[in-house]
């Protein structure tokens, strides 16, 4: 870890080894060689490194030790300094999260949205999330504040709560911390929402499925041309996908059928999905 700091050349460096959760702080000083100071720039900038000066993760330079820094830099020496407790705490939490997610810092959990009382939509489905802006905002608020808590994973919830409270520091280590929440509704429909440390919850496009497992279109674009099938007992899903497609600006020719195959093709003349029911 000292060699990693020395390879960064002159400055104050925090060196982080994410594989073992260790972090050290070094002051590197470089001498004069042939009239020039070799410490004016780094010959081996670290990934995730930041420019810095003093006492916490947002002001010290951060270098990542991947075990490959074994070649000595010329005419530079380093001494170890104490690491601020706040930085140690963030590094420790990231290490815990790394252990729980196989080194990815990316968690994946499931929550059941119907456990939450949102009066505007008492029996919601994935269709409501896509079509009702107020319901979507309220559900996102619940996910932001309680998503991992409702997943009944106390360890993950505690880690994300801590790291979100110290997002500025945590993001200096890595920007890859996130949790993908699969939201499951009582009717069996589902979708995915991603939580990060510093941004509002974000719906993952293309992830919404109805209770039959079929895709719910996000937009009126050529990529959503396709065929859906709804049997006689799936009238609600058939009605809801027609409602969703209409809201997206697609042209749905209902006719007398409300089940069977819903065929959607892209009409390049009016730039709309054109959908109709058929028996095949």
Short mmCIF file of N, CA, C and O in Angstrom, two decimals, residues 115-175:
data_model
loop_
_atom_site.label_atom_id
_atom_site.label_comp_id
_atom_site.label_asym_id
_atom_site.label_seq_id
_atom_site.Cartn_x
_atom_site.Cartn_y
_atom_site.Cartn_z
N UNK A 115 -47.98 -3.98 0.39
CA UNK A 115 -47.89 -3.84 1.85
C UNK A 115 -47.95 -2.37 2.27
O UNK A 115 -48.07 -2.07 3.45
N UNK A 116 -47.86 -1.46 1.31
CA UNK A 116 -47.80 -0.04 1.62
C UNK A 116 -49.15 0.62 1.33
O UNK A 116 -49.73 0.42 0.27
N UNK A 117 -49.60 1.40 2.26
CA UNK A 117 -50.89 2.08 2.11
C UNK A 117 -50.70 3.39 1.36
O UNK A 117 -50.26 4.38 1.93
N UNK A 118 -51.02 3.38 0.07
CA UNK A 118 -51.01 4.59 -0.74
C UNK A 118 -52.44 4.79 -1.21
O UNK A 118 -52.91 4.11 -2.13
N UNK A 119 -53.19 5.68 -0.56
CA UNK A 119 -54.65 5.76 -0.75
C UNK A 119 -55.10 5.99 -2.18
O UNK A 119 -56.19 5.56 -2.56
N UNK A 120 -54.28 6.66 -2.99
CA UNK A 120 -54.75 7.00 -4.34
C UNK A 120 -54.93 5.76 -5.22
O UNK A 120 -55.73 5.77 -6.15
N UNK A 121 -54.17 4.70 -4.95
CA UNK A 121 -54.29 3.45 -5.72
C UNK A 121 -54.29 2.30 -4.71
O UNK A 121 -53.24 1.76 -4.38
N UNK A 122 -55.45 1.90 -4.22
CA UNK A 122 -55.51 0.92 -3.14
C UNK A 122 -55.10 -0.50 -3.54
O UNK A 122 -54.67 -1.27 -2.70
N UNK A 123 -55.23 -0.86 -4.79
CA UNK A 123 -54.84 -2.21 -5.24
C UNK A 123 -54.00 -2.07 -6.51
O UNK A 123 -54.43 -2.40 -7.61
N UNK A 124 -52.76 -1.60 -6.37
CA UNK A 124 -51.97 -1.20 -7.54
C UNK A 124 -51.39 -2.38 -8.30
O UNK A 124 -51.33 -3.51 -7.82
N UNK A 125 -50.96 -2.07 -9.51
CA UNK A 125 -50.24 -3.03 -10.34
C UNK A 125 -49.12 -2.27 -11.06
O UNK A 125 -48.99 -1.05 -10.94
N UNK A 126 -48.32 -3.02 -11.81
CA UNK A 126 -47.26 -2.37 -12.59
C UNK A 126 -47.82 -1.37 -13.58
O UNK A 126 -47.19 -0.35 -13.88
N UNK A 127 -49.03 -1.63 -14.08
CA UNK A 127 -49.68 -0.68 -15.00
C UNK A 127 -49.82 0.69 -14.33
O UNK A 127 -49.60 1.74 -14.96
N UNK A 128 -50.22 0.70 -13.05
CA UNK A 128 -50.43 1.97 -12.34
C UNK A 128 -49.12 2.73 -12.19
O UNK A 128 -49.09 3.95 -12.31
N UNK A 129 -48.04 2.02 -11.93
CA UNK A 129 -46.74 2.67 -11.81
C UNK A 129 -46.37 3.38 -13.12
O UNK A 129 -45.87 4.50 -13.12
N UNK A 130 -46.64 2.72 -14.24
CA UNK A 130 -46.28 3.30 -15.53
C UNK A 130 -47.20 4.44 -15.95
O UNK A 130 -46.78 5.36 -16.66
N UNK A 131 -48.46 4.43 -15.50
CA UNK A 131 -49.45 5.38 -16.01
C UNK A 131 -49.81 6.50 -15.05
O UNK A 131 -50.27 7.55 -15.48
N UNK A 132 -49.63 6.30 -13.76
CA UNK A 132 -50.09 7.26 -12.76
C UNK A 132 -48.89 7.96 -12.13
O UNK A 132 -48.19 7.40 -11.28
N UNK A 133 -48.64 9.19 -12.57
CA UNK A 133 -47.46 9.92 -12.11
C UNK A 133 -47.44 10.14 -10.61
O UNK A 133 -46.38 10.05 -9.97
N UNK A 134 -48.59 10.42 -10.01
CA UNK A 134 -48.63 10.66 -8.57
C UNK A 134 -48.35 9.38 -7.79
O UNK A 134 -47.59 9.38 -6.82
N UNK A 135 -48.96 8.27 -8.24
CA UNK A 135 -48.68 7.00 -7.57
C UNK A 135 -47.21 6.63 -7.72
O UNK A 135 -46.56 6.19 -6.77
N UNK A 136 -46.65 6.82 -8.92
CA UNK A 136 -45.24 6.50 -9.15
C UNK A 136 -44.34 7.30 -8.21
O UNK A 136 -43.39 6.76 -7.63
N UNK A 137 -44.64 8.59 -8.05
CA UNK A 137 -43.83 9.43 -7.18
C UNK A 137 -43.92 8.96 -5.73
O UNK A 137 -42.91 8.91 -5.01
N UNK A 138 -45.14 8.61 -5.28
CA UNK A 138 -45.29 8.16 -3.90
C UNK A 138 -44.60 6.82 -3.66
O UNK A 138 -43.98 6.61 -2.61
N UNK A 139 -44.71 5.93 -4.63
CA UNK A 139 -44.04 4.64 -4.49
C UNK A 139 -42.53 4.82 -4.48
O UNK A 139 -41.80 4.20 -3.68
N UNK A 140 -42.02 5.69 -5.35
CA UNK A 140 -40.57 5.97 -5.36
C UNK A 140 -40.11 6.53 -4.03
O UNK A 140 -39.02 6.21 -3.55
N UNK A 141 -40.93 7.40 -3.43
CA UNK A 141 -40.59 7.94 -2.11
C UNK A 141 -40.46 6.82 -1.09
O UNK A 141 -39.56 6.82 -0.25
N UNK A 142 -41.40 5.87 -1.13
CA UNK A 142 -41.34 4.74 -0.20
C UNK A 142 -40.08 3.91 -0.43
O UNK A 142 -39.43 3.45 0.51
N UNK A 143 -39.75 3.70 -1.71
CA UNK A 143 -38.55 2.93 -2.03
C UNK A 143 -37.29 3.66 -1.55
O UNK A 143 -36.35 3.04 -1.05
N UNK A 144 -37.28 4.97 -1.73
CA UNK A 144 -36.13 5.77 -1.31
C UNK A 144 -35.92 5.67 0.20
O UNK A 144 -34.80 5.52 0.68
N UNK A 145 -37.03 5.73 0.94
CA UNK A 145 -36.92 5.79 2.40
C UNK A 145 -36.92 4.42 3.06
O UNK A 145 -36.31 4.26 4.12
N UNK A 146 -37.59 3.44 2.44
CA UNK A 146 -37.78 2.17 3.15
C UNK A 146 -37.59 0.94 2.27
O UNK A 146 -37.92 -0.17 2.71
N UNK A 147 -37.08 1.12 1.04
CA UNK A 147 -37.04 0.00 0.11
C UNK A 147 -36.34 -1.23 0.63
O UNK A 147 -36.87 -2.35 0.58
N UNK A 148 -35.14 -1.08 1.18
CA UNK A 148 -34.39 -2.23 1.66
C UNK A 148 -34.92 -2.70 3.00
O UNK A 148 -34.80 -3.88 3.35
N UNK A 149 -35.51 -1.79 3.74
CA UNK A 149 -36.15 -2.18 5.00
C UNK A 149 -37.31 -3.13 4.72
O UNK A 149 -37.47 -4.16 5.38
N UNK A 150 -38.12 -2.80 3.72
CA UNK A 150 -39.25 -3.65 3.37
C UNK A 150 -38.79 -4.96 2.74
O UNK A 150 -39.56 -5.91 2.63
N UNK A 151 -37.55 -5.02 2.29
CA UNK A 151 -37.03 -6.27 1.75
C UNK A 151 -36.63 -7.24 2.86
O UNK A 151 -36.18 -8.35 2.59
N UNK A 152 -36.81 -6.81 4.11
CA UNK A 152 -36.50 -7.64 5.27
C UNK A 152 -35.03 -8.08 5.27
O UNK A 152 -34.72 -9.23 5.59
N UNK A 153 -34.17 -7.16 4.87
CA UNK A 153 -32.73 -7.42 4.92
C UNK A 153 -32.10 -6.32 5.75
O UNK A 153 -31.68 -5.29 5.23
N UNK A 154 -32.07 -6.53 7.05
CA UNK A 154 -31.60 -5.50 7.96
C UNK A 154 -30.17 -5.08 7.74
O UNK A 154 -29.81 -3.92 7.89
N UNK A 155 -29.31 -6.04 7.36
CA UNK A 155 -27.90 -5.72 7.14
C UNK A 155 -27.74 -4.79 5.95
O UNK A 155 -27.10 -3.74 6.03
N UNK A 156 -28.34 -5.17 4.81
CA UNK A 156 -28.26 -4.32 3.62
C UNK A 156 -28.87 -2.95 3.88
O UNK A 156 -28.32 -1.93 3.48
N UNK A 157 -30.02 -2.94 4.54
CA UNK A 157 -30.70 -1.68 4.82
C UNK A 157 -29.80 -0.76 5.64
O UNK A 157 -29.65 0.43 5.34
N UNK A 158 -29.15 -1.31 6.66
CA UNK A 158 -28.26 -0.50 7.49
C UNK A 158 -27.06 0.03 6.73
O UNK A 158 -26.66 1.18 6.90
N UNK A 159 -26.50 -0.81 5.85
CA UNK A 159 -25.35 -0.38 5.07
C UNK A 159 -25.72 0.74 4.11
O UNK A 159 -25.01 1.74 4.00
N UNK A 160 -26.84 0.58 3.39
CA UNK A 160 -27.24 1.62 2.44
C UNK A 160 -27.63 2.90 3.17
O UNK A 160 -27.35 4.00 2.68
N UNK A 161 -28.28 2.76 4.32
CA UNK A 161 -28.65 3.95 5.08
C UNK A 161 -27.41 4.73 5.48
O UNK A 161 -27.36 5.96 5.36
N UNK A 162 -26.38 4.02 5.95
CA UNK A 162 -25.13 4.69 6.35
C UNK A 162 -24.45 5.32 5.14
O UNK A 162 -24.03 6.48 5.18
N UNK A 163 -24.32 4.56 4.05
CA UNK A 163 -23.58 5.05 2.88
C UNK A 163 -24.31 6.21 2.21
O UNK A 163 -23.68 7.13 1.69
N UNK A 164 -25.65 6.18 2.21
CA UNK A 164 -26.39 7.32 1.65
C UNK A 164 -26.22 8.56 2.52
O UNK A 164 -26.19 9.67 2.01
N UNK A 165 -26.11 8.35 3.83
CA UNK A 165 -25.88 9.49 4.73
C UNK A 165 -24.48 10.06 4.57
O UNK A 165 -24.22 11.20 4.95
N UNK A 166 -23.57 9.27 4.01
CA UNK A 166 -22.19 9.72 3.78
C UNK A 166 -21.85 9.56 2.30
O UNK A 166 -20.76 9.13 1.93
N UNK A 167 -22.80 9.95 1.44
CA UNK A 167 -22.66 9.71 0.00
C UNK A 167 -21.44 10.42 -0.58
O UNK A 167 -20.74 9.85 -1.43
N UNK A 168 -21.17 11.66 -0.17
CA UNK A 168 -20.04 12.40 -0.74
C UNK A 168 -18.74 11.63 -0.51
O UNK A 168 -17.88 11.56 -1.40
N UNK A 169 -18.59 11.07 0.69
CA UNK A 169 -17.37 10.31 0.99
C UNK A 169 -17.37 8.98 0.26
O UNK A 169 -16.38 8.60 -0.37
N UNK A 170 -18.49 8.26 0.30
CA UNK A 170 -18.55 6.93 -0.31
C UNK A 170 -18.30 6.99 -1.81
O UNK A 170 -17.65 6.10 -2.38
N UNK A 171 -18.78 8.05 -2.47
CA UNK A 171 -18.64 8.15 -3.92
C UNK A 171 -17.20 8.45 -4.34
O UNK A 171 -16.87 8.32 -5.52
N UNK A 172 -16.36 8.87 -3.39
CA UNK A 172 -14.95 9.02 -3.72
C UNK A 172 -14.27 7.66 -3.83
O UNK A 172 -13.27 7.51 -4.52
N UNK A 173 -14.81 6.66 -3.14
CA UNK A 173 -14.28 5.31 -3.25
C UNK A 173 -14.76 4.64 -4.54
O UNK A 173 -13.98 4.07 -5.28
N UNK A 174 -16.06 4.67 -4.77
CA UNK A 174 -16.61 4.02 -5.95
C UNK A 174 -17.97 4.61 -6.25
O UNK A 174 -18.74 4.93 -5.34
N UNK A 175 -18.30 4.72 -7.55
CA UNK A 175 -19.60 5.23 -7.94
C UNK A 175 -20.57 4.09 -8.25
O UNK A 175 -21.69 4.32 -8.68
#
